[in-house]
CSV table of C-alpha atoms in Angstrom, one decimal:
chain,number,residue,atom,x,y,z
R,10,MET,CA,-42.6,-50.5,-29.2
R,11,ASN,CA,-40.0,-53.2,-28.9
R,12,THR,CA,-38.2,-52.8,-25.6
R,13,ARG,CA,-36.0,-55.9,-26.0
R,14,THR,CA,-32.4,-55.5,-26.8
R,15,VAL,CA,-31.7,-55.5,-30.5
R,16,SER,CA,-29.7,-58.3,-32.0
R,17,ARG,CA,-29.0,-57.9,-35.7
R,18,PRO,CA,-26.3,-59.6,-37.7
R,19,GLN,CA,-23.3,-57.4,-38.5
R,20,THR,CA,-22.5,-56.8,-42.2
R,21,ARG,CA,-19.4,-55.5,-43.9
R,22,GLN,CA,-21.1,-53.0,-46.2
R,23,THR,CA,-23.0,-50.0,-45.0
R,24,ASP,CA,-26.6,-49.8,-46.2
R,25,PRO,CA,-26.8,-46.4,-48.0
R,26,SER,CA,-30.4,-45.9,-46.6
R,27,GLN,CA,-29.1,-46.7,-43.1
R,28,LEU,CA,-26.2,-44.2,-43.5
R,29,ALA,CA,-28.6,-41.5,-44.8
R,30,ARG,CA,-31.0,-42.1,-41.8
R,31,GLY,CA,-28.0,-42.0,-39.4
R,32,ILE,CA,-26.8,-38.7,-40.8
R,33,ALA,CA,-30.3,-37.2,-40.6
R,34,VAL,CA,-30.7,-38.3,-37.0
R,35,GLY,CA,-27.2,-37.0,-36.2
R,36,LEU,CA,-28.0,-33.6,-37.6
R,37,LEU,CA,-31.2,-33.6,-35.5
R,38,ALA,CA,-29.2,-34.5,-32.4
R,39,ALA,CA,-26.6,-31.7,-33.1
R,40,SER,CA,-29.5,-29.2,-33.7
R,41,ILE,CA,-31.1,-30.2,-30.3
R,42,GLY,CA,-27.7,-29.7,-28.6
R,43,ALA,CA,-27.4,-26.3,-30.1
R,44,LEU,CA,-30.9,-25.3,-29.2
R,45,TYR,CA,-30.6,-26.2,-25.5
R,46,THR,CA,-27.2,-24.5,-25.3
R,47,VAL,CA,-28.7,-21.2,-26.7
R,48,PHE,CA,-31.8,-21.3,-24.5
R,49,ALA,CA,-29.6,-22.2,-21.5
R,50,ARG,CA,-27.8,-18.9,-22.0
R,51,TRP,CA,-31.2,-17.2,-22.5
R,52,GLY,CA,-32.6,-18.7,-19.3
R,53,ILE,CA,-29.5,-17.7,-17.2
R,54,ALA,CA,-29.8,-14.2,-18.6
R,55,LYS,CA,-33.4,-14.2,-17.3
R,56,GLY,CA,-32.4,-15.2,-13.8
R,57,LEU,CA,-32.2,-19.0,-13.8
R,58,SER,CA,-29.1,-20.9,-12.7
R,59,SER,CA,-27.3,-23.9,-14.2
R,60,PRO,CA,-28.7,-26.2,-11.5
R,61,ASP,CA,-32.2,-24.9,-12.2
R,62,LEU,CA,-31.8,-25.8,-15.9
R,63,THR,CA,-30.2,-29.2,-15.1
R,64,VAL,CA,-33.1,-30.2,-12.8
R,65,LEU,CA,-35.6,-29.2,-15.5
R,66,ARG,CA,-33.7,-31.4,-18.0
R,67,PHE,CA,-33.5,-34.4,-15.7
R,68,GLY,CA,-36.8,-34.0,-13.9
R,69,VAL,CA,-39.1,-33.4,-16.9
R,70,ALA,CA,-37.4,-36.1,-19.0
R,71,GLY,CA,-37.6,-38.6,-16.2
R,72,ILE,CA,-41.3,-38.0,-15.7
R,73,LEU,CA,-41.9,-38.3,-19.5
R,74,MET,CA,-40.0,-41.6,-19.7
R,75,LEU,CA,-41.8,-43.2,-16.7
R,76,PRO,CA,-44.5,-44.9,-18.8
R,77,VAL,CA,-41.9,-46.3,-21.2
R,78,LEU,CA,-40.0,-48.0,-18.3
R,79,VAL,CA,-43.2,-49.2,-16.7
R,80,LEU,CA,-44.4,-50.7,-20.0
R,81,ALA,CA,-41.0,-52.3,-20.6
R,82,CYS,CA,-41.0,-53.9,-17.1
R,83,TRP,CA,-44.5,-55.2,-17.6
R,84,ARG,CA,-43.6,-56.8,-20.9
R,85,ASP,CA,-40.3,-58.2,-20.0
R,86,MET,CA,-38.9,-57.7,-16.5
R,87,ALA,CA,-36.2,-60.3,-17.1
R,88,GLN,CA,-34.3,-57.9,-19.4
R,89,PHE,CA,-33.6,-55.8,-16.3
R,90,THR,CA,-33.0,-58.5,-13.7
R,91,THR,CA,-30.6,-60.5,-15.9
R,92,ARG,CA,-28.8,-57.5,-17.4
R,93,TRP,CA,-28.9,-55.0,-14.5
R,94,ARG,CA,-25.2,-54.4,-14.7
R,95,VAL,CA,-25.5,-53.2,-18.3
R,96,TRP,CA,-28.3,-50.8,-17.4
R,97,LEU,CA,-26.5,-49.5,-14.3
R,98,LEU,CA,-23.5,-48.8,-16.5
R,99,VAL,CA,-25.6,-46.9,-19.0
R,100,ALA,CA,-27.1,-44.8,-16.2
R,101,LEU,CA,-23.6,-44.0,-14.8
R,102,LEU,CA,-22.1,-43.1,-18.1
R,103,ALA,CA,-24.8,-40.8,-19.5
R,104,GLY,CA,-26.9,-39.8,-16.4
R,105,THR,CA,-26.2,-37.9,-13.2
R,106,PRO,CA,-22.3,-38.3,-13.2
R,107,PHE,CA,-22.1,-36.9,-16.7
R,108,GLY,CA,-24.3,-33.9,-15.8
R,109,LEU,CA,-22.4,-33.2,-12.6
R,110,LEU,CA,-19.1,-33.2,-14.4
R,111,MET,CA,-20.3,-30.9,-17.1
R,112,PHE,CA,-21.9,-28.5,-14.6
R,113,GLY,CA,-19.0,-28.7,-12.1
R,114,ALA,CA,-16.4,-27.9,-14.8
R,115,LEU,CA,-17.9,-24.5,-15.4
R,116,GLN,CA,-17.0,-23.5,-11.9
R,117,PHE,CA,-13.3,-23.8,-12.9
R,118,ALA,CA,-13.1,-23.3,-16.7
R,119,PRO,CA,-14.6,-20.6,-18.9
R,120,SER,CA,-17.7,-21.5,-21.0
R,121,SER,CA,-15.6,-21.3,-24.2
R,122,HIS,CA,-13.8,-24.4,-23.1
R,123,ALA,CA,-17.1,-26.3,-22.9
R,124,ALA,CA,-17.3,-26.0,-26.7
R,125,VAL,CA,-14.0,-27.8,-27.2
R,126,PHE,CA,-12.9,-30.2,-24.5
R,127,PRO,CA,-15.9,-32.4,-24.0
R,128,PHE,CA,-16.5,-32.8,-27.8
R,129,THR,CA,-12.8,-33.5,-28.2
R,130,ALA,CA,-13.1,-36.4,-25.8
R,131,MET,CA,-16.3,-37.6,-27.4
R,132,SER,CA,-14.8,-37.7,-30.9
R,133,VAL,CA,-11.3,-39.0,-30.0
R,134,MET,CA,-12.3,-41.5,-27.3
R,135,GLY,CA,-15.3,-42.6,-29.4
R,136,MET,CA,-12.9,-43.6,-32.1
R,137,VAL,CA,-10.3,-45.1,-29.8
R,138,LEU,CA,-12.8,-47.1,-27.7
R,139,GLY,CA,-14.6,-48.2,-30.9
R,140,ALA,CA,-11.3,-49.7,-32.2
R,141,VAL,CA,-10.4,-51.3,-28.9
R,142,VAL,CA,-13.7,-52.7,-27.7
R,143,LEU,CA,-15.7,-53.2,-31.0
R,144,GLY,CA,-12.9,-53.7,-33.5
R,145,ASP,CA,-13.8,-50.6,-35.5
R,146,ARG,CA,-11.1,-49.9,-38.0
R,147,MET,CA,-9.3,-46.6,-37.3
R,148,THR,CA,-8.8,-45.5,-40.9
R,149,SER,CA,-6.6,-42.5,-41.8
R,150,ARG,CA,-9.6,-40.9,-43.4
R,151,ARG,CA,-11.5,-41.0,-40.1
R,152,VAL,CA,-8.5,-39.6,-38.2
R,153,VAL,CA,-8.1,-36.7,-40.6
R,154,GLY,CA,-11.8,-36.0,-40.4
R,155,ILE,CA,-11.8,-35.8,-36.6
R,156,ALA,CA,-8.6,-33.6,-36.7
R,157,VAL,CA,-10.4,-31.1,-39.0
R,158,VAL,CA,-13.4,-31.2,-36.7
R,159,LEU,CA,-11.3,-30.4,-33.6
R,160,THR,CA,-9.6,-27.5,-35.5
R,161,GLY,CA,-13.1,-26.1,-36.3
R,162,LEU,CA,-14.1,-26.4,-32.7
R,163,VAL,CA,-11.2,-24.3,-31.5
R,164,LEU,CA,-12.2,-21.6,-34.0
R,165,VAL,CA,-15.9,-21.7,-33.1
R,166,SER,CA,-15.2,-21.5,-29.3
R,167,GLY,CA,-12.6,-18.7,-29.5
R,168,VAL,CA,-10.4,-20.4,-26.9
R,169,ASP,CA,-7.1,-18.5,-26.5
R,170,ALA,CA,-3.9,-19.3,-24.7
R,171,SER,CA,-4.6,-16.8,-21.9
R,172,SER,CA,-7.5,-18.9,-20.7
R,173,LEU,CA,-5.4,-22.0,-20.2
R,174,THR,CA,-4.7,-21.4,-16.5
R,175,PRO,CA,-4.1,-24.0,-13.7
R,176,ARG,CA,-7.6,-23.4,-12.4
R,177,ALA,CA,-9.1,-23.9,-15.9
R,178,ALA,CA,-7.1,-27.1,-16.2
R,179,ILE,CA,-9.3,-28.6,-13.4
R,180,GLY,CA,-12.4,-27.8,-15.4
R,181,ASP,CA,-10.9,-29.0,-18.6
R,182,ALA,CA,-10.1,-32.3,-17.0
R,183,MET,CA,-13.7,-32.6,-15.9
R,184,PHE,CA,-14.9,-31.8,-19.4
R,185,LEU,CA,-12.6,-34.4,-20.9
R,186,LEU,CA,-13.9,-37.0,-18.4
R,187,ALA,CA,-17.5,-36.1,-19.2
R,188,GLY,CA,-16.8,-36.5,-22.9
R,189,THR,CA,-15.1,-39.8,-22.3
R,190,LEU,CA,-18.2,-41.0,-20.3
R,191,TRP,CA,-20.4,-40.1,-23.2
R,192,ALA,CA,-18.2,-41.9,-25.7
R,193,GLY,CA,-18.3,-45.0,-23.4
R,194,PHE,CA,-22.1,-44.7,-23.4
R,195,GLY,CA,-22.1,-45.1,-27.1
R,196,ILE,CA,-19.8,-48.1,-26.9
R,197,VAL,CA,-22.1,-49.9,-24.4
R,198,LEU,CA,-25.2,-49.1,-26.5
R,199,ARG,CA,-23.6,-50.7,-29.6
R,200,LYS,CA,-21.9,-53.6,-27.8
R,201,HIS,CA,-25.1,-54.8,-26.1
R,202,ARG,CA,-27.5,-53.7,-28.9
R,203,LEU,CA,-29.7,-51.7,-26.5
R,204,ASP,CA,-33.0,-50.3,-27.6
R,205,PRO,CA,-32.6,-46.5,-27.9
R,206,LEU,CA,-35.9,-45.5,-26.3
R,207,LEU,CA,-35.4,-47.9,-23.4
R,208,ALA,CA,-31.9,-46.6,-22.8
R,209,THR,CA,-33.3,-43.0,-22.8
R,210,ALA,CA,-35.9,-44.1,-20.2
R,211,VAL,CA,-33.3,-45.8,-17.9
R,212,ILE,CA,-30.9,-42.8,-18.0
R,213,SER,CA,-33.7,-40.2,-17.5
R,214,ILE,CA,-35.4,-42.0,-14.6
R,215,SER,CA,-32.1,-42.7,-12.9
R,216,ALA,CA,-31.3,-39.0,-13.0
R,217,LEU,CA,-34.8,-38.2,-11.8
R,218,LEU,CA,-34.2,-40.4,-8.7
R,219,THR,CA,-30.7,-39.0,-7.9
R,220,TYR,CA,-30.2,-35.5,-9.1
R,221,VAL,CA,-33.6,-34.1,-8.5
R,222,PRO,CA,-33.8,-35.0,-4.8
R,223,ALA,CA,-30.3,-33.6,-4.3
R,224,TYR,CA,-31.3,-30.3,-6.0
R,225,ALA,CA,-34.5,-30.0,-3.9
R,226,TRP,CA,-32.5,-30.7,-0.7
R,227,PHE,CA,-29.8,-28.1,-1.3
R,228,THR,CA,-31.8,-25.3,-3.1
R,229,ARG,CA,-35.4,-25.9,-2.0
R,230,GLY,CA,-36.3,-25.0,-5.6
R,231,ALA,CA,-35.9,-21.3,-5.0
R,232,GLY,CA,-34.7,-20.5,-8.5
R,233,LEU,CA,-37.7,-22.2,-10.2
R,234,VAL,CA,-40.2,-20.6,-7.8
R,235,MET,CA,-38.8,-17.1,-8.5
R,236,ALA,CA,-38.6,-17.5,-12.3
R,237,ALA,CA,-41.1,-15.7,-14.5
R,238,PRO,CA,-43.8,-18.2,-15.7
R,239,PHE,CA,-43.0,-17.6,-19.4
R,240,VAL,CA,-39.3,-18.2,-18.9
R,241,LEU,CA,-40.0,-21.3,-16.8
R,242,TRP,CA,-42.3,-22.9,-19.3
R,243,VAL,CA,-40.0,-22.2,-22.2
R,244,GLU,CA,-37.2,-23.9,-20.4
R,245,VAL,CA,-39.5,-26.8,-19.4
R,246,LEU,CA,-40.2,-27.3,-23.2
R,247,VAL,CA,-36.6,-26.8,-24.4
R,248,GLN,CA,-34.5,-28.3,-21.6
R,249,GLY,CA,-36.9,-31.0,-20.4
R,250,VAL,CA,-39.0,-32.2,-23.4
R,251,ILE,CA,-36.8,-31.4,-26.4
R,252,ALA,CA,-33.3,-31.7,-24.9
R,253,GLY,CA,-33.8,-34.0,-21.9
R,254,ALA,CA,-35.4,-36.8,-23.8
R,255,GLY,CA,-34.5,-35.8,-27.3
R,256,THR,CA,-30.7,-35.7,-26.9
R,257,LEU,CA,-30.5,-39.1,-25.4
R,258,TYR,CA,-32.8,-40.7,-27.8
R,259,THR,CA,-31.4,-39.2,-31.0
R,260,TYR,CA,-27.8,-40.0,-29.9
R,261,SER,CA,-28.8,-43.6,-29.0
R,262,LYS,CA,-30.6,-44.0,-32.3
R,263,MET,CA,-27.6,-42.5,-34.2
R,264,VAL,CA,-25.3,-45.0,-32.5
R,265,SER,CA,-27.5,-47.9,-33.5
R,266,LEU,CA,-27.5,-46.7,-37.2
R,267,LEU,CA,-23.9,-45.5,-37.6
R,268,GLY,CA,-21.9,-47.0,-34.7
R,269,PRO,CA,-20.2,-45.1,-31.8
R,270,SER,CA,-17.1,-43.9,-33.7
R,271,ARG,CA,-19.2,-42.1,-36.4
R,272,ALA,CA,-21.9,-41.0,-33.9
R,273,ALA,CA,-19.3,-39.4,-31.6
R,274,VAL,CA,-18.4,-36.8,-34.3
R,275,PHE,CA,-21.9,-35.3,-34.6
R,276,PRO,CA,-22.1,-33.5,-31.2
R,277,ALA,CA,-19.2,-31.4,-32.4
R,278,LEU,CA,-21.6,-29.6,-34.7
R,279,ALA,CA,-23.6,-28.2,-31.8
R,280,PRO,CA,-21.3,-25.3,-30.9
R,281,GLY,CA,-21.3,-24.0,-34.4
R,282,LEU,CA,-25.0,-24.4,-34.9
R,283,ALA,CA,-25.5,-22.7,-31.5
R,284,ALA,CA,-23.6,-19.7,-32.8
R,285,LEU,CA,-26.1,-19.4,-35.7
R,286,MET,CA,-29.1,-19.9,-33.4
R,287,ALA,CA,-27.8,-17.3,-31.0
R,288,TRP,CA,-28.3,-14.7,-33.7
R,289,PRO,CA,-32.1,-14.4,-33.6
R,290,VAL,CA,-32.5,-15.5,-29.9
R,291,LEU,CA,-29.6,-13.6,-28.2
R,292,GLY,CA,-28.7,-11.0,-30.8
R,293,HIS,CA,-25.2,-12.5,-31.1
R,294,VAL,CA,-23.9,-12.0,-34.7
R,295,PRO,CA,-21.5,-14.9,-35.5
R,296,ALA,CA,-17.9,-13.8,-36.0
R,297,VAL,CA,-15.9,-14.7,-39.1
R,298,ALA,CA,-13.9,-17.2,-37.1
R,299,GLU,CA,-17.1,-18.9,-35.9
R,300,ALA,CA,-18.4,-19.2,-39.5
R,301,ILE,CA,-15.0,-20.7,-40.6
R,302,GLY,CA,-15.0,-23.0,-37.7
R,303,LEU,CA,-18.5,-24.3,-38.4
R,304,LEU,CA,-17.5,-25.0,-42.1
R,305,LEU,CA,-14.4,-26.9,-40.9
R,306,VAL,CA,-16.5,-28.9,-38.5
R,307,MET,CA,-19.0,-29.8,-41.2
R,308,THR,CA,-16.2,-30.7,-43.6
R,309,GLY,CA,-14.4,-32.9,-41.1
R,310,LEU,CA,-17.7,-34.6,-40.2
R,311,ILE,CA,-18.4,-35.5,-43.8
R,312,VAL,CA,-14.9,-36.9,-44.2
R,313,ALA,CA,-15.1,-38.9,-41.0
R,314,VAL,CA,-18.7,-40.2,-41.4
R,315,THR,CA,-18.6,-41.2,-45.0
R,316,THR,CA,-15.6,-43.5,-44.7
R,317,SER,CA,-16.3,-46.9,-46.0
R,318,ALA,CA,-15.3,-48.6,-42.7
R,319,ILE,CA,-18.1,-49.7,-40.4
R,320,SER,CA,-18.2,-51.0,-36.9
R,321,THR,CA,-17.4,-54.7,-36.7
R,322,PRO,CA,-17.6,-56.0,-33.2
R,323,LYS,CA,-15.1,-58.6,-32.0
R,324,ALA,CA,-16.4,-62.0,-31.3
């Protein structure tokens, strides 16, 4: 495993094989996002709470990533001591603050808003920040693609005007900020050419050291203790192993292959895929609007991702 930061020369043309690998990783990342969303709803229906699921995600992933970080420190400690500001920024953008904003927003806004506002910020801010920070060309094709993606998200989520209340606006603002943090995470990864696995380890372990102690202090772990063993272990697998480490790694890898502007579009697939996965798991039959929304998201994604422009960082 190479834990050093990656430094490869930039090229103008996109390698077709690299594009194909990036799309494949992006689809995997979106599928993981959909999977943990569906099983989060399943776990809550079985008696767990959002903080319980969050601590499983952070705690299990942090423990799994400990050997990665220890090995990286043993091989090259200088990459942390000389670049500690970069790693701190990565942890702040995609670690505990991101999780707290996403969880806290649900106290104000309905869950349908969680399928629109954070992904809107991820896509739009990923494109804007990519243009400003990295010199990514903001083509009309990419703008149209993201507009189609956002239209599909609204249909998938079922957001209506009556849910846009002053109280919900607080949660929506938190969702937008969370999505912006995630977009910024992709920018930092690309700008500093960070190793995806090492970035996953740093974020997971930072959350393990911050969120998990706070959860234990305030809840004493009551929700996990009272959970049925089968439910608990399913959520350990899905939230901790697959989602906790898998989401961060696949997104980081996708950024390294496609750039942050393209990568930011793929999470928008998660709500639509979740609607499909909810059918066998939760018995929820996707509505016509959800199916149309998913098709629009996929169409917009293809338009935005297959544009000929690639990330070209500024000197």
